[in-house]
Amino acid sequence: MEIVNITKTYDANFVRQVEEESGQDMSLCYQCGNCTAGCPYTFVYDIPVNQIMRLVQTGQKETVLKCKSLWLCATCESCTTRCPNNIDVAHIMDVLRHMARREGYAPVPTVKSFWDSFLSSVENNGRVFEIGLLASYITKTGRFWTDVDLGPKVLPKGKMHFTPPQIQGKEEVKKIFNRFKEESRK
Amino acid sequence: MSDSLTYAYYPGCSGTGTSIEYDMSTRAVCAELGITLTEIPDWSCCGSTPAHTVDHTLSSALSARNLALVEKMNLDTAITPCPSCLTNLKTATHRMKKDGFRDKVNKLLDTPYQGGVATKSVLQIIVEDMGLKALKDKAVKPLKGLKVAAYYGCIMNRPPEVMNFDDPEHPMAMDNIMTALGATVLPFPLKVECCGASFGIPRKDIVMSLSGKLLDAAKDIGAEALVTACPLCQMNLDLRQDQVNSAAGTNHHIPVFYYTQLIGLALGLSEKELGIDKLCVDPRKVINAIGRDETS
């Protein structure tokens, strides 16, 4: 196990920022491990969720923000539902992802590419265009064989559209994204 | 009673695509039950999981645009079949109770959202506003002989203070509906475990493992079919069932119905209007067996 010397690496500002953005009191976590026990994703995490909580408490900004777990959490809400101290753990994971994004970390590039492709589909069409989303993801990642085996199952059933959805409020939705980007630059 | 069952309806993006049979069967069942659905005109995407992983103001704004449209419809309740849409609509409503956050969200919108629209799942209004007894009374073809496991997925009922419906660890809404309609509902220990969510495309290995466990467990308890209320869960378990079989060396062949499809069958609606033919794992054998064991 790695030993962390917190007298040298404690980042008080990081702890404050996580608390402020998530509205949660980090000091309430007493490491019971219930979040990790119920987390279905521990098997692919590099740091289990209770340890992420501890690392935030001890101000280990870089270790936390560069970890893969943040990108593999599906927000299934097991941790939040089961925390004996009512800490909204999934909310903290979300906030850590926001911070990791802002600092430019993307240790699981396929997940980031998928989420980005999804959102640009919404930004451009107002609704998700499933085939377009897949095409954009494949272009971004070069993973040409993604789900090709599913095509013959889905296409004959008429469940996928080949043209993007058309809604009147398309420009309105685009404006939401534009204003968000403007606000983020401030 | 039926004149009061009128709601603004939010189908969600997958309802127009990969889960079209969920939307079809929801509309057909509601019409049959006397529940009036008025689709929110020009609704847009709620942003799903990707939006809230980027920013909560953006995520809530994408939901709030739709809630503001509901305000214009003069209806007080919006309902959606999809748990992911529901989570986003509910979370936005919950967070926008704080003035500061609401102002930030409204700054991103053309039309600000004042607050006050209630959001519920279609499942919730069937159980609470319609009621199991009324549902049972309308069933003409009970689901006798069907051994089914009800799988809720992770976010339909969690976190409880936001979702405010059923039990977060041991939900019973679908179990009770299926029992009322005559099916045998088996106790399914993984009813709220995550199926792997939207990682099917970027990290298929995760879905193979988590959905594999669900299918194994369903088989172990002797379920002939699974019944779900979530488009993503249904897709992972049904469309990807062959992928799971290849990855895990299993040979599962378990049909995965939307609960609305099974209600529809019990109400005597046609398979065509319930989109039964759009399921990937062939449900023919299971459907044919319904009603057969009454004499056995």
CSV table of C-alpha atoms in Angstrom, one decimal:
chain,number,residue,atom,x,y,z
A,1,MET,CA,0.0,0.0,0.0
A,2,GLU,CA,1.2,3.4,-0.9
A,3,ILE,CA,2.1,5.7,2.0
A,4,VAL,CA,1.0,9.3,1.6
A,5,ASN,CA,2.7,12.0,3.6
A,6,ILE,CA,-0.1,14.4,4.1
A,7,THR,CA,2.0,17.1,5.8
A,8,LYS,CA,3.6,17.8,2.4
A,9,THR,CA,0.8,17.1,0.0
A,10,TYR,CA,-2.4,18.3,1.8
A,11,ASP,CA,-4.3,20.6,-0.5
A,12,ALA,CA,-6.8,22.4,1.7
A,13,ASN,CA,-8.2,24.4,-1.2
A,14,PHE,CA,-9.1,21.1,-3.0
A,15,VAL,CA,-11.1,19.8,0.0
A,16,ARG,CA,-12.9,23.2,0.3
A,17,GLN,CA,-13.7,23.2,-3.4
A,18,VAL,CA,-15.1,19.7,-3.4
A,19,GLU,CA,-17.3,20.5,-0.4
A,20,GLU,CA,-18.5,23.7,-1.9
A,21,GLU,CA,-19.4,22.3,-5.3
A,22,SER,CA,-21.0,19.1,-3.9
A,23,GLY,CA,-22.6,20.7,-0.9
A,24,GLN,CA,-21.3,17.7,1.2
A,25,ASP,CA,-19.4,17.6,4.4
A,26,MET,CA,-16.4,15.4,3.6
A,27,SER,CA,-15.4,15.0,7.3
A,28,LEU,CA,-18.6,12.9,7.9
A,29,CYS,CA,-17.0,9.9,6.2
A,30,TYR,CA,-15.6,7.5,8.8
A,31,GLN,CA,-14.5,4.9,6.3
A,32,CYS,CA,-17.1,2.2,7.0
A,33,GLY,CA,-16.7,0.9,3.5
A,34,ASN,CA,-20.4,0.5,2.8
A,35,CYS,CA,-20.1,2.5,-0.5
A,36,THR,CA,-17.4,0.2,-1.8
A,37,ALA,CA,-19.2,-2.9,-0.6
A,38,GLY,CA,-22.2,-2.0,-2.7
A,39,CYS,CA,-20.4,-0.5,-5.7
A,40,PRO,CA,-20.8,-2.8,-8.8
A,41,TYR,CA,-17.8,-1.2,-10.4
A,42,THR,CA,-15.1,-1.9,-7.9
A,43,PHE,CA,-13.8,-4.7,-10.1
A,44,VAL,CA,-12.7,-2.2,-12.8
A,45,TYR,CA,-11.8,0.8,-10.5
A,46,ASP,CA,-8.2,1.7,-9.9
A,47,ILE,CA,-9.2,3.3,-6.5
A,48,PRO,CA,-12.3,2.0,-4.6
A,49,VAL,CA,-14.8,4.7,-3.8
A,50,ASN,CA,-14.2,4.7,0.0
A,51,GLN,CA,-10.5,5.4,-0.7
A,52,ILE,CA,-11.4,8.2,-3.0
A,53,MET,CA,-13.4,9.7,-0.1
A,54,ARG,CA,-10.4,9.3,2.2
A,55,LEU,CA,-8.0,10.8,-0.4
A,56,VAL,CA,-10.3,13.8,-0.8
A,57,GLN,CA,-10.4,14.3,3.0
A,58,THR,CA,-6.6,14.3,3.0
A,59,GLY,CA,-6.4,16.8,0.1
A,60,GLN,CA,-4.7,14.5,-2.4
A,61,LYS,CA,-5.9,16.4,-5.5
A,62,GLU,CA,-3.8,15.0,-8.2
A,63,THR,CA,-4.2,11.3,-7.2
A,64,VAL,CA,-8.0,11.8,-7.1
A,65,LEU,CA,-8.4,13.8,-10.3
A,66,LYS,CA,-6.3,11.5,-12.4
A,67,CYS,CA,-7.8,8.2,-11.3
A,68,LYS,CA,-9.8,6.0,-13.7
A,69,SER,CA,-12.6,5.3,-11.2
A,70,LEU,CA,-14.2,8.7,-11.8
A,71,TRP,CA,-14.8,7.8,-15.4
A,72,LEU,CA,-16.1,4.3,-14.7
A,73,CYS,CA,-18.7,5.3,-12.1
A,74,ALA,CA,-22.2,4.9,-13.7
A,75,THR,CA,-24.0,7.0,-11.0
A,76,CYS,CA,-26.0,3.9,-10.0
A,77,GLU,CA,-26.6,5.6,-6.6
A,78,SER,CA,-25.8,2.5,-4.5
A,79,CYS,CA,-23.2,4.5,-2.5
A,80,THR,CA,-25.5,7.5,-1.9
A,81,THR,CA,-28.4,5.2,-0.9
A,82,ARG,CA,-26.4,3.2,1.5
A,83,CYS,CA,-24.2,5.7,3.2
A,84,PRO,CA,-25.0,5.6,7.0
A,85,ASN,CA,-24.1,9.3,7.3
A,86,ASN,CA,-26.2,10.5,4.4
A,87,ILE,CA,-23.3,11.6,2.3
A,88,ASP,CA,-24.3,12.0,-1.3
A,89,VAL,CA,-21.3,10.1,-2.5
A,90,ALA,CA,-22.4,9.8,-6.2
A,91,HIS,CA,-22.8,13.6,-6.2
A,92,ILE,CA,-19.2,13.9,-5.0
A,93,MET,CA,-18.1,11.5,-7.8
A,94,ASP,CA,-19.9,13.7,-10.3
A,95,VAL,CA,-18.2,16.9,-8.9
A,96,LEU,CA,-14.8,15.2,-9.1
A,97,ARG,CA,-15.4,14.3,-12.7
A,98,HIS,CA,-16.3,17.9,-13.4
A,99,MET,CA,-13.0,19.0,-11.8
A,100,ALA,CA,-11.0,16.3,-13.6
A,101,ARG,CA,-12.5,17.5,-16.9
A,102,ARG,CA,-11.5,21.1,-16.2
A,103,GLU,CA,-8.0,20.0,-15.4
A,104,GLY,CA,-7.7,18.1,-18.6
A,105,TYR,CA,-7.6,14.5,-17.3
A,106,ALA,CA,-9.2,11.7,-19.3
A,107,PRO,CA,-7.6,8.4,-18.2
A,108,VAL,CA,-10.4,6.3,-19.8
A,109,PRO,CA,-10.5,8.0,-23.3
A,110,THR,CA,-13.3,5.7,-24.7
A,111,VAL,CA,-15.7,6.8,-22.0
A,112,LYS,CA,-14.9,10.5,-22.4
A,113,SER,CA,-15.3,10.1,-26.2
A,114,PHE,CA,-18.7,8.4,-25.8
A,115,TRP,CA,-20.0,11.0,-23.4
A,116,ASP,CA,-18.7,13.8,-25.6
A,117,SER,CA,-20.3,12.3,-28.8
A,118,PHE,CA,-23.6,11.9,-27.0
A,119,LEU,CA,-23.6,15.5,-25.9
A,120,SER,CA,-22.6,16.9,-29.3
A,121,SER,CA,-25.5,14.8,-30.8
A,122,VAL,CA,-27.9,16.6,-28.3
A,123,GLU,CA,-26.3,20.0,-29.0
A,124,ASN,CA,-26.6,19.6,-32.8
A,125,ASN,CA,-30.0,17.9,-33.0
A,126,GLY,CA,-31.9,18.7,-29.8
A,127,ARG,CA,-32.4,15.0,-29.3
A,128,VAL,CA,-30.0,12.1,-29.5
A,129,PHE,CA,-29.4,10.7,-33.0
A,130,GLU,CA,-28.3,7.2,-32.2
A,131,ILE,CA,-26.6,6.2,-35.5
A,132,GLY,CA,-25.0,9.6,-35.7
A,133,LEU,CA,-23.7,9.2,-32.1
A,134,LEU,CA,-22.2,5.8,-32.9
A,135,ALA,CA,-20.6,7.2,-36.1
A,136,SER,CA,-19.1,10.1,-34.2
A,137,TYR,CA,-17.8,7.8,-31.4
A,138,ILE,CA,-16.2,5.5,-34.0
A,139,THR,CA,-14.6,8.4,-35.8
A,140,LYS,CA,-13.2,9.8,-32.5
A,141,THR,CA,-11.8,6.5,-31.3
A,142,GLY,CA,-11.0,4.6,-34.5
A,143,ARG,CA,-12.9,1.6,-33.0
A,144,PHE,CA,-14.5,0.5,-36.3
A,145,TRP,CA,-15.8,-2.8,-35.0
A,146,THR,CA,-17.9,-1.3,-32.2
A,147,ASP,CA,-21.1,-3.4,-32.0
A,148,VAL,CA,-21.1,-4.4,-35.7
A,149,ASP,CA,-22.6,-7.7,-34.6
A,150,LEU,CA,-25.7,-5.8,-33.3
A,151,GLY,CA,-26.5,-4.2,-36.7
A,152,PRO,CA,-28.3,-7.2,-38.1
A,153,LYS,CA,-30.3,-7.5,-34.9
A,154,VAL,CA,-31.4,-3.9,-34.7
A,155,LEU,CA,-31.8,-2.6,-38.2
A,156,PRO,CA,-34.5,-5.0,-39.5
A,157,LYS,CA,-36.6,-4.1,-36.5
A,158,GLY,CA,-36.8,-0.5,-37.5
A,159,LYS,CA,-35.5,0.7,-34.2
A,160,MET,CA,-32.8,3.0,-35.6
A,161,HIS,CA,-33.3,6.0,-37.7
A,162,PHE,CA,-30.8,6.9,-40.5
A,163,THR,CA,-31.6,10.6,-40.4
A,164,PRO,CA,-31.3,12.9,-37.3
A,165,PRO,CA,-34.5,13.8,-35.4
A,166,GLN,CA,-35.9,17.2,-36.3
A,167,ILE,CA,-37.3,19.4,-33.6
A,168,GLN,CA,-38.3,23.0,-33.8
A,169,GLY,CA,-36.4,23.8,-30.6
A,170,LYS,CA,-33.1,22.6,-32.0
A,171,GLU,CA,-31.7,26.2,-32.0
A,172,GLU,CA,-33.0,26.7,-28.5
A,173,VAL,CA,-31.1,23.7,-27.3
A,174,LYS,CA,-28.0,24.8,-29.1
A,175,LYS,CA,-28.3,28.1,-27.3
A,176,ILE,CA,-28.3,26.3,-23.9
A,177,PHE,CA,-24.9,24.8,-24.8
A,178,ASN,CA,-23.6,28.1,-26.1
A,179,ARG,CA,-24.6,30.0,-23.0
A,180,PHE,CA,-23.2,27.3,-20.8
A,181,LYS,CA,-19.8,27.5,-22.6
A,182,GLU,CA,-19.9,31.3,-22.3
A,183,GLU,CA,-20.6,31.1,-18.6
A,184,SER,CA,-17.8,28.6,-18.1
A,185,ARG,CA,-15.3,30.9,-19.7
A,186,LYS,CA,-16.1,33.7,-17.2
B,1,MET,CA,-61.9,8.5,-12.3
B,2,SER,CA,-60.5,8.3,-15.8
B,3,ASP,CA,-61.0,12.0,-16.6
B,4,SER,CA,-58.4,12.9,-13.8
B,5,LEU,CA,-55.7,10.6,-15.3
B,6,THR,CA,-54.2,13.2,-17.7
B,7,TYR,CA,-50.5,13.8,-17.9
B,8,ALA,CA,-47.8,15.5,-19.9
B,9,TYR,CA,-45.9,12.7,-21.6
B,10,TYR,CA,-42.1,12.7,-22.1
B,11,PRO,CA,-41.1,9.7,-24.3
B,12,GLY,CA,-37.3,10.3,-24.1
B,13,CYS,CA,-34.9,9.8,-27.0
B,14,SER,CA,-34.6,6.1,-26.8
B,15,GLY,CA,-38.4,5.9,-27.0
B,16,THR,CA,-38.2,7.1,-30.6
B,17,GLY,CA,-35.4,4.6,-31.4
B,18,THR,CA,-33.9,1.6,-29.6
B,19,SER,CA,-36.7,1.3,-27.1
B,20,ILE,CA,-39.5,2.1,-29.5
B,21,GLU,CA,-41.5,-0.9,-28.3
B,22,TYR,CA,-41.5,0.6,-24.8
B,23,ASP,CA,-43.0,3.8,-26.1
B,24,MET,CA,-45.5,1.8,-28.3
B,25,SER,CA,-46.6,-0.4,-25.5
B,26,THR,CA,-46.8,2.5,-23.0
B,27,ARG,CA,-49.1,4.5,-25.2
B,28,ALA,CA,-51.3,1.4,-26.1
B,29,VAL,CA,-51.6,0.3,-22.4
B,30,CYS,CA,-52.4,3.9,-21.2
B,31,ALA,CA,-55.0,4.3,-23.8
B,32,GLU,CA,-56.6,1.0,-22.8
B,33,LEU,CA,-56.5,2.0,-19.2
B,34,GLY,CA,-58.1,5.4,-19.7
B,35,ILE,CA,-54.9,7.3,-19.0
B,36,THR,CA,-54.6,10.3,-21.2
B,37,LEU,CA,-51.0,11.1,-22.4
B,38,THR,CA,-50.4,14.4,-24.0
B,39,GLU,CA,-46.9,14.4,-25.5
B,40,ILE,CA,-44.9,17.5,-24.5
B,41,PRO,CA,-44.7,19.4,-27.8
B,42,ASP,CA,-41.2,19.8,-29.1
B,43,TRP,CA,-39.6,18.1,-26.1
B,44,SER,CA,-35.8,17.8,-26.2
B,45,CYS,CA,-33.2,15.5,-24.7
B,46,CYS,CA,-32.6,15.5,-20.9
B,47,GLY,CA,-28.9,15.1,-21.5
B,48,SER,CA,-28.9,11.7,-19.7
B,49,THR,CA,-25.8,10.6,-17.8
B,50,PRO,CA,-23.3,12.4,-20.1
B,51,ALA,CA,-24.7,15.9,-19.2
B,52,HIS,CA,-24.5,15.5,-15.4
B,53,THR,CA,-20.9,14.2,-15.7
B,54,VAL,CA,-20.0,17.5,-17.4
B,55,ASP,CA,-21.9,20.0,-15.3
B,56,HIS,CA,-25.0,20.1,-13.1
B,57,THR,CA,-26.3,23.5,-14.4
B,58,LEU,CA,-26.1,22.3,-18.0
B,59,SER,CA,-27.8,19.0,-17.1
B,60,SER,CA,-30.6,20.8,-15.2
B,61,ALA,CA,-31.1,23.3,-18.0
B,62,LEU,CA,-31.6,20.5,-20.5
B,63,SER,CA,-34.3,19.1,-18.3
B,64,ALA,CA,-35.8,22.4,-17.3
B,65,ARG,CA,-36.5,23.4,-20.9
B,66,ASN,CA,-38.9,20.5,-21.0
B,67,LEU,CA,-40.5,21.3,-17.6
B,68,ALA,CA,-41.0,24.9,-18.8
B,69,LEU,CA,-42.9,23.4,-21.8
B,70,VAL,CA,-45.1,21.4,-19.5
B,71,GLU,CA,-45.9,24.7,-17.6
B,72,LYS,CA,-47.3,26.1,-20.9
B,73,MET,CA,-49.5,23.0,-21.3
B,74,ASN,CA,-51.3,23.8,-18.0
B,75,LEU,CA,-50.8,20.3,-16.7
B,76,ASP,CA,-49.3,19.7,-13.3
B,77,THR,CA,-47.6,16.3,-13.8
B,78,ALA,CA,-45.2,15.1,-16.3
B,79,ILE,CA,-44.6,11.3,-16.7
B,80,THR,CA,-41.9,9.4,-18.5
B,81,PRO,CA,-41.3,5.6,-19.0
B,82,CYS,CA,-37.5,6.0,-18.8
B,83,PRO,CA,-35.7,6.0,-15.4
B,84,SER,CA,-32.8,7.9,-16.8
B,85,CYS,CA,-35.0,10.8,-18.1
B,86,LEU,CA,-36.9,10.6,-14.8
B,87,THR,CA,-33.8,10.9,-12.7
B,88,ASN,CA,-32.7,14.0,-14.7
B,89,LEU,CA,-36.2,15.6,-14.5
B,90,LYS,CA,-36.5,14.9,-10.8
B,91,THR,CA,-32.9,16.0,-9.9
B,92,ALA,CA,-33.4,19.2,-11.8
B,93,THR,CA,-36.7,19.9,-10.0
B,94,HIS,CA,-35.0,19.0,-6.6
B,95,ARG,CA,-31.9,21.2,-7.1
B,96,MET,CA,-33.9,24.1,-8.6
B,97,LYS,CA,-35.7,24.5,-5.3
B,98,LYS,CA,-32.6,26.5,-4.3
B,99,ASP,CA,-32.9,30.1,-5.6
B,100,GLY,CA,-29.3,30.5,-6.5
B,101,PHE,CA,-29.1,27.3,-8.5
B,102,ARG,CA,-32.5,28.0,-10.2
B,103,ASP,CA,-31.2,31.4,-11.3
B,104,LYS,CA,-28.0,29.9,-12.8
B,105,VAL,CA,-30.1,27.3,-14.7
B,106,ASN,CA,-32.6,29.9,-16.0
B,107,LYS,CA,-29.8,32.0,-17.3
B,108,LEU,CA,-29.1,29.3,-19.9
B,109,LEU,CA,-32.8,29.1,-21.0
B,110,ASP,CA,-34.9,31.1,-23.4
B,111,THR,CA,-38.0,30.5,-21.3
B,112,PRO,CA,-37.2,30.3,-17.5
B,113,TYR,CA,-38.8,27.5,-15.5
B,114,GLN,CA,-40.8,28.7,-12.5
B,115,GLY,CA,-41.0,25.3,-10.7
B,116,GLY,CA,-44.1,23.4,-9.7
B,117,VAL,CA,-44.4,20.6,-12.3
B,118,ALA,CA,-44.4,17.2,-10.6
B,119,THR,CA,-42.5,14.4,-12.3
B,120,LYS,CA,-43.3,10.7,-12.0
B,121,SER,CA,-42.6,7.5,-13.9
B,122,VAL,CA,-45.4,5.8,-15.9
B,123,LEU,CA,-44.9,2.9,-13.5
B,124,GLN,CA,-45.6,5.1,-10.5
B,125,ILE,CA,-48.9,6.5,-11.8
B,126,ILE,CA,-50.1,3.1,-12.8
B,127,VAL,CA,-49.5,1.8,-9.3
B,128,GLU,CA,-50.6,4.9,-7.4
B,129,ASP,CA,-53.1,6.8,-9.5
B,130,MET,CA,-54.7,4.0,-11.3
B,131,GLY,CA,-54.2,1.3,-8.7
B,132,LEU,CA,-53.7,-2.5,-8.8
B,133,LYS,CA,-57.3,-3.3,-8.4
B,134,ALA,CA,-58.5,-1.3,-11.3
B,135,LEU,CA,-55.7,-2.8,-13.4
B,136,LYS,CA,-56.6,-6.3,-12.4
B,137,ASP,CA,-60.3,-5.7,-13.2
B,138,LYS,CA,-59.3,-4.8,-16.8
B,139,ALA,CA,-57.2,-7.9,-17.4
B,140,VAL,CA,-58.9,-10.3,-19.8
B,141,LYS,CA,-56.0,-12.7,-20.4
B,142,PRO,CA,-54.2,-13.3,-17.0
B,143,LEU,CA,-50.5,-14.1,-17.3
B,144,LYS,CA,-51.0,-17.5,-15.5
B,145,GLY,CA,-48.1,-19.9,-15.9
B,146,LEU,CA,-45.5,-17.2,-16.6
B,147,LYS,CA,-42.5,-17.3,-14.2
B,148,VAL,CA,-41.0,-13.9,-14.3
B,149,ALA,CA,-38.3,-12.0,-12.4
B,150,ALA,CA,-38.8,-8.2,-12.0
B,151,TYR,CA,-35.6,-6.2,-12.6
B,152,TYR,CA,-35.8,-2.5,-11.7
B,153,GLY,CA,-32.2,-1.4,-12.4
B,154,CYS,CA,-30.4,1.0,-10.3
B,155,ILE,CA,-32.0,4.5,-10.5
B,156,MET,CA,-35.7,4.0,-10.7
B,157,ASN,CA,-36.0,4.4,-6.9
B,158,ARG,CA,-32.6,5.9,-5.9
B,159,PRO,CA,-31.7,8.0,-4.2
B,160,PRO,CA,-35.0,7.8,-2.3
B,161,GLU,CA,-35.2,11.4,-1.2
B,162,VAL,CA,-35.1,12.5,-4.9
B,163,MET,CA,-37.1,9.7,-6.5
B,164,ASN,CA,-39.7,9.4,-3.8
B,165,PHE,CA,-41.3,6.2,-4.9
B,166,ASP,CA,-41.3,2.6,-3.8
B,167,ASP,CA,-38.4,1.1,-1.9
B,168,PRO,CA,-34.8,1.9,-2.9
B,169,GLU,CA,-33.4,-1.5,-2.0
B,170,HIS,CA,-36.4,-3.8,-2.5
B,171,PRO,CA,-38.9,-2.2,-4.9
B,172,MET,CA,-42.2,-4.0,-5.4
B,173,ALA,CA,-44.2,-2.0,-8.0
B,174,MET,CA,-43.5,-4.3,-10.9
B,175,ASP,CA,-43.7,-7.5,-8.7
B,176,ASN,CA,-47.1,-6.4,-7.5
B,177,ILE,CA,-48.4,-5.6,-11.0
B,178,MET,CA,-47.2,-8.9,-12.4
B,179,THR,CA,-48.7,-10.8,-9.4
B,180,ALA,CA,-52.0,-8.9,-9.8
B,181,LEU,CA,-52.1,-9.9,-13.5
B,182,GLY,CA,-51.6,-13.6,-12.6
B,183,ALA,CA,-47.9,-14.2,-13.2
B,184,THR,CA,-45.7,-16.0,-10.8
B,185,VAL,CA,-43.1,-13.5,-9.6
B,186,LEU,CA,-39.9,-15.1,-8.4
B,187,PRO,CA,-37.8,-13.3,-5.7
B,188,PHE,CA,-34.9,-11.8,-7.6
B,189,PRO,CA,-32.0,-10.9,-5.4
B,190,LEU,CA,-30.3,-8.5,-7.9
B,191,LYS,CA,-33.4,-6.4,-8.7
B,192,VAL,CA,-31.6,-3.1,-8.1
B,193,GLU,CA,-28.0,-4.1,-9.2
B,194,CYS,CA,-26.6,-2.0,-12.1
B,195,CYS,CA,-26.6,-3.7,-15.5
B,196,GLY,CA,-23.5,-1.8,-16.7
B,197,ALA,CA,-25.6,1.2,-17.9
B,198,SER,CA,-24.3,3.1,-20.9
B,199,PHE,CA,-20.8,1.4,-20.9
B,200,GLY,CA,-21.9,-1.0,-23.6
B,201,ILE,CA,-20.2,1.0,-26.3
B,202,PRO,CA,-17.1,2.4,-24.5
B,203,ARG,CA,-16.4,-0.4,-22.1
B,204,LYS,CA,-18.2,-3.5,-23.3
B,205,ASP,CA,-16.4,-5.7,-20.8
B,206,ILE,CA,-18.2,-4.0,-17.9
B,207,VAL,CA,-21.6,-4.7,-19.4
B,208,MET,CA,-20.7,-8.3,-20.2
B,209,SER,CA,-19.8,-8.9,-16.6
B,210,LEU,CA,-22.6,-7.1,-14.8
B,211,SER,CA,-25.4,-8.1,-17.2
B,212,GLY,CA,-24.0,-11.6,-17.3
B,213,LYS,CA,-24.5,-11.8,-13.5
B,214,LEU,CA,-28.1,-10.7,-13.8
B,215,LEU,CA,-28.8,-13.3,-16.5
B,216,ASP,CA,-27.1,-16.0,-14.5
B,217,ALA,CA,-29.1,-15.1,-11.4
B,218,ALA,CA,-32.4,-15.0,-13.4
B,219,LYS,CA,-31.6,-18.5,-14.7
B,220,ASP,CA,-30.6,-19.8,-11.2
B,221,ILE,CA,-34.0,-18.9,-9.7
B,222,GLY,CA,-35.8,-20.5,-12.6
B,223,ALA,CA,-37.1,-17.3,-14.3
B,224,GLU,CA,-38.5,-17.9,-17.8
B,225,ALA,CA,-38.5,-14.2,-18.6
B,226,LEU,CA,-37.3,-10.9,-17.1
B,227,VAL,CA,-39.4,-7.9,-16.9
B,228,THR,CA,-37.9,-4.4,-16.9
B,229,ALA,CA,-38.9,-0.7,-16.8
B,230,CYS,CA,-35.6,0.7,-18.2
B,231,PRO,CA,-34.6,1.0,-21.9
B,232,LEU,CA,-30.9,0.7,-21.1
B,233,CYS,CA,-31.4,-2.4,-18.9
B,234,GLN,CA,-33.6,-4.0,-21.5
B,235,MET,CA,-31.0,-3.2,-24.2
B,236,ASN,CA,-28.1,-4.6,-22.2
B,237,LEU,CA,-30.0,-7.8,-21.3
B,238,ASP,CA,-31.9,-8.5,-24.5
B,239,LEU,CA,-29.9,-7.0,-27.5
B,240,ARG,CA,-26.6,-7.8,-25.9
B,241,GLN,CA,-27.6,-11.3,-24.6
B,242,ASP,CA,-25.7,-13.1,-27.4
B,243,GLN,CA,-22.6,-10.9,-26.7
B,244,VAL,CA,-22.8,-11.9,-23.0
B,245,ASN,CA,-23.1,-15.5,-24.0
B,246,SER,CA,-20.0,-15.3,-26.2
B,247,ALA,CA,-18.0,-13.4,-23.5
B,248,ALA,CA,-19.0,-15.7,-20.6
B,249,GLY,CA,-19.4,-19.0,-22.4
B,250,THR,CA,-23.1,-19.2,-21.3
B,251,ASN,CA,-26.1,-20.2,-23.3
B,252,HIS,CA,-28.9,-17.9,-21.9
B,253,HIS,CA,-32.1,-17.5,-23.9
B,254,ILE,CA,-34.2,-15.4,-21.6
B,255,PRO,CA,-36.7,-13.0,-23.1
B,256,VAL,CA,-36.6,-9.5,-21.6
B,257,PHE,CA,-40.0,-7.8,-21.7
B,258,TYR,CA,-41.0,-4.2,-20.8
B,259,TYR,CA,-43.5,-4.4,-18.1
B,260,THR,CA,-45.9,-2.4,-20.3
B,261,GLN,CA,-45.7,-5.2,-22.9
B,262,LEU,CA,-46.8,-7.8,-20.3
B,263,ILE,CA,-49.6,-5.6,-19.0
B,264,GLY,CA,-50.7,-5.1,-22.6
B,265,LEU,CA,-50.8,-8.9,-23.2
B,266,ALA,CA,-53.0,-9.3,-20.1
B,267,LEU,CA,-55.3,-6.5,-21.3
B,268,GLY,CA,-55.8,-8.4,-24.6
B,269,LEU,CA,-53.9,-5.9,-26.8
B,270,SER,CA,-52.3,-7.3,-30.0
B,271,GLU,CA,-48.6,-8.3,-30.0
B,272,LYS,CA,-48.2,-5.9,-33.0
B,273,GLU,CA,-49.2,-2.8,-31.1
B,274,LEU,CA,-47.0,-3.8,-28.1
B,275,GLY,CA,-44.0,-4.2,-30.4
B,276,ILE,CA,-43.4,-7.8,-29.2
B,277,ASP,CA,-41.7,-8.5,-32.6
B,278,LYS,CA,-39.1,-5.9,-31.8
B,279,LEU,CA,-37.6,-7.9,-28.9
B,280,CYS,CA,-34.3,-9.6,-29.8
B,281,VAL,CA,-34.5,-12.8,-27.7
B,282,ASP,CA,-37.5,-14.7,-29.2
B,283,PRO,CA,-40.3,-14.6,-26.6
B,284,ARG,CA,-42.6,-17.0,-28.6
B,285,LYS,CA,-42.2,-20.0,-26.4
B,286,VAL,CA,-42.8,-18.0,-23.2
B,287,ILE,CA,-45.8,-16.2,-24.6
B,288,ASN,CA,-47.3,-19.5,-25.9
B,289,ALA,CA,-47.0,-21.0,-22.5
B,290,ILE,CA,-49.1,-18.3,-20.8
B,291,GLY,CA,-52.4,-19.6,-19.6
B,292,ARG,CA,-51.5,-23.3,-20.3
B,293,ASP,CA,-50.8,-24.6,-16.8
B,294,GLU,CA,-54.2,-23.8,-15.3
B,295,THR,CA,-55.2,-27.4,-15.6
B,296,SER,CA,-51.8,-28.9,-14.6
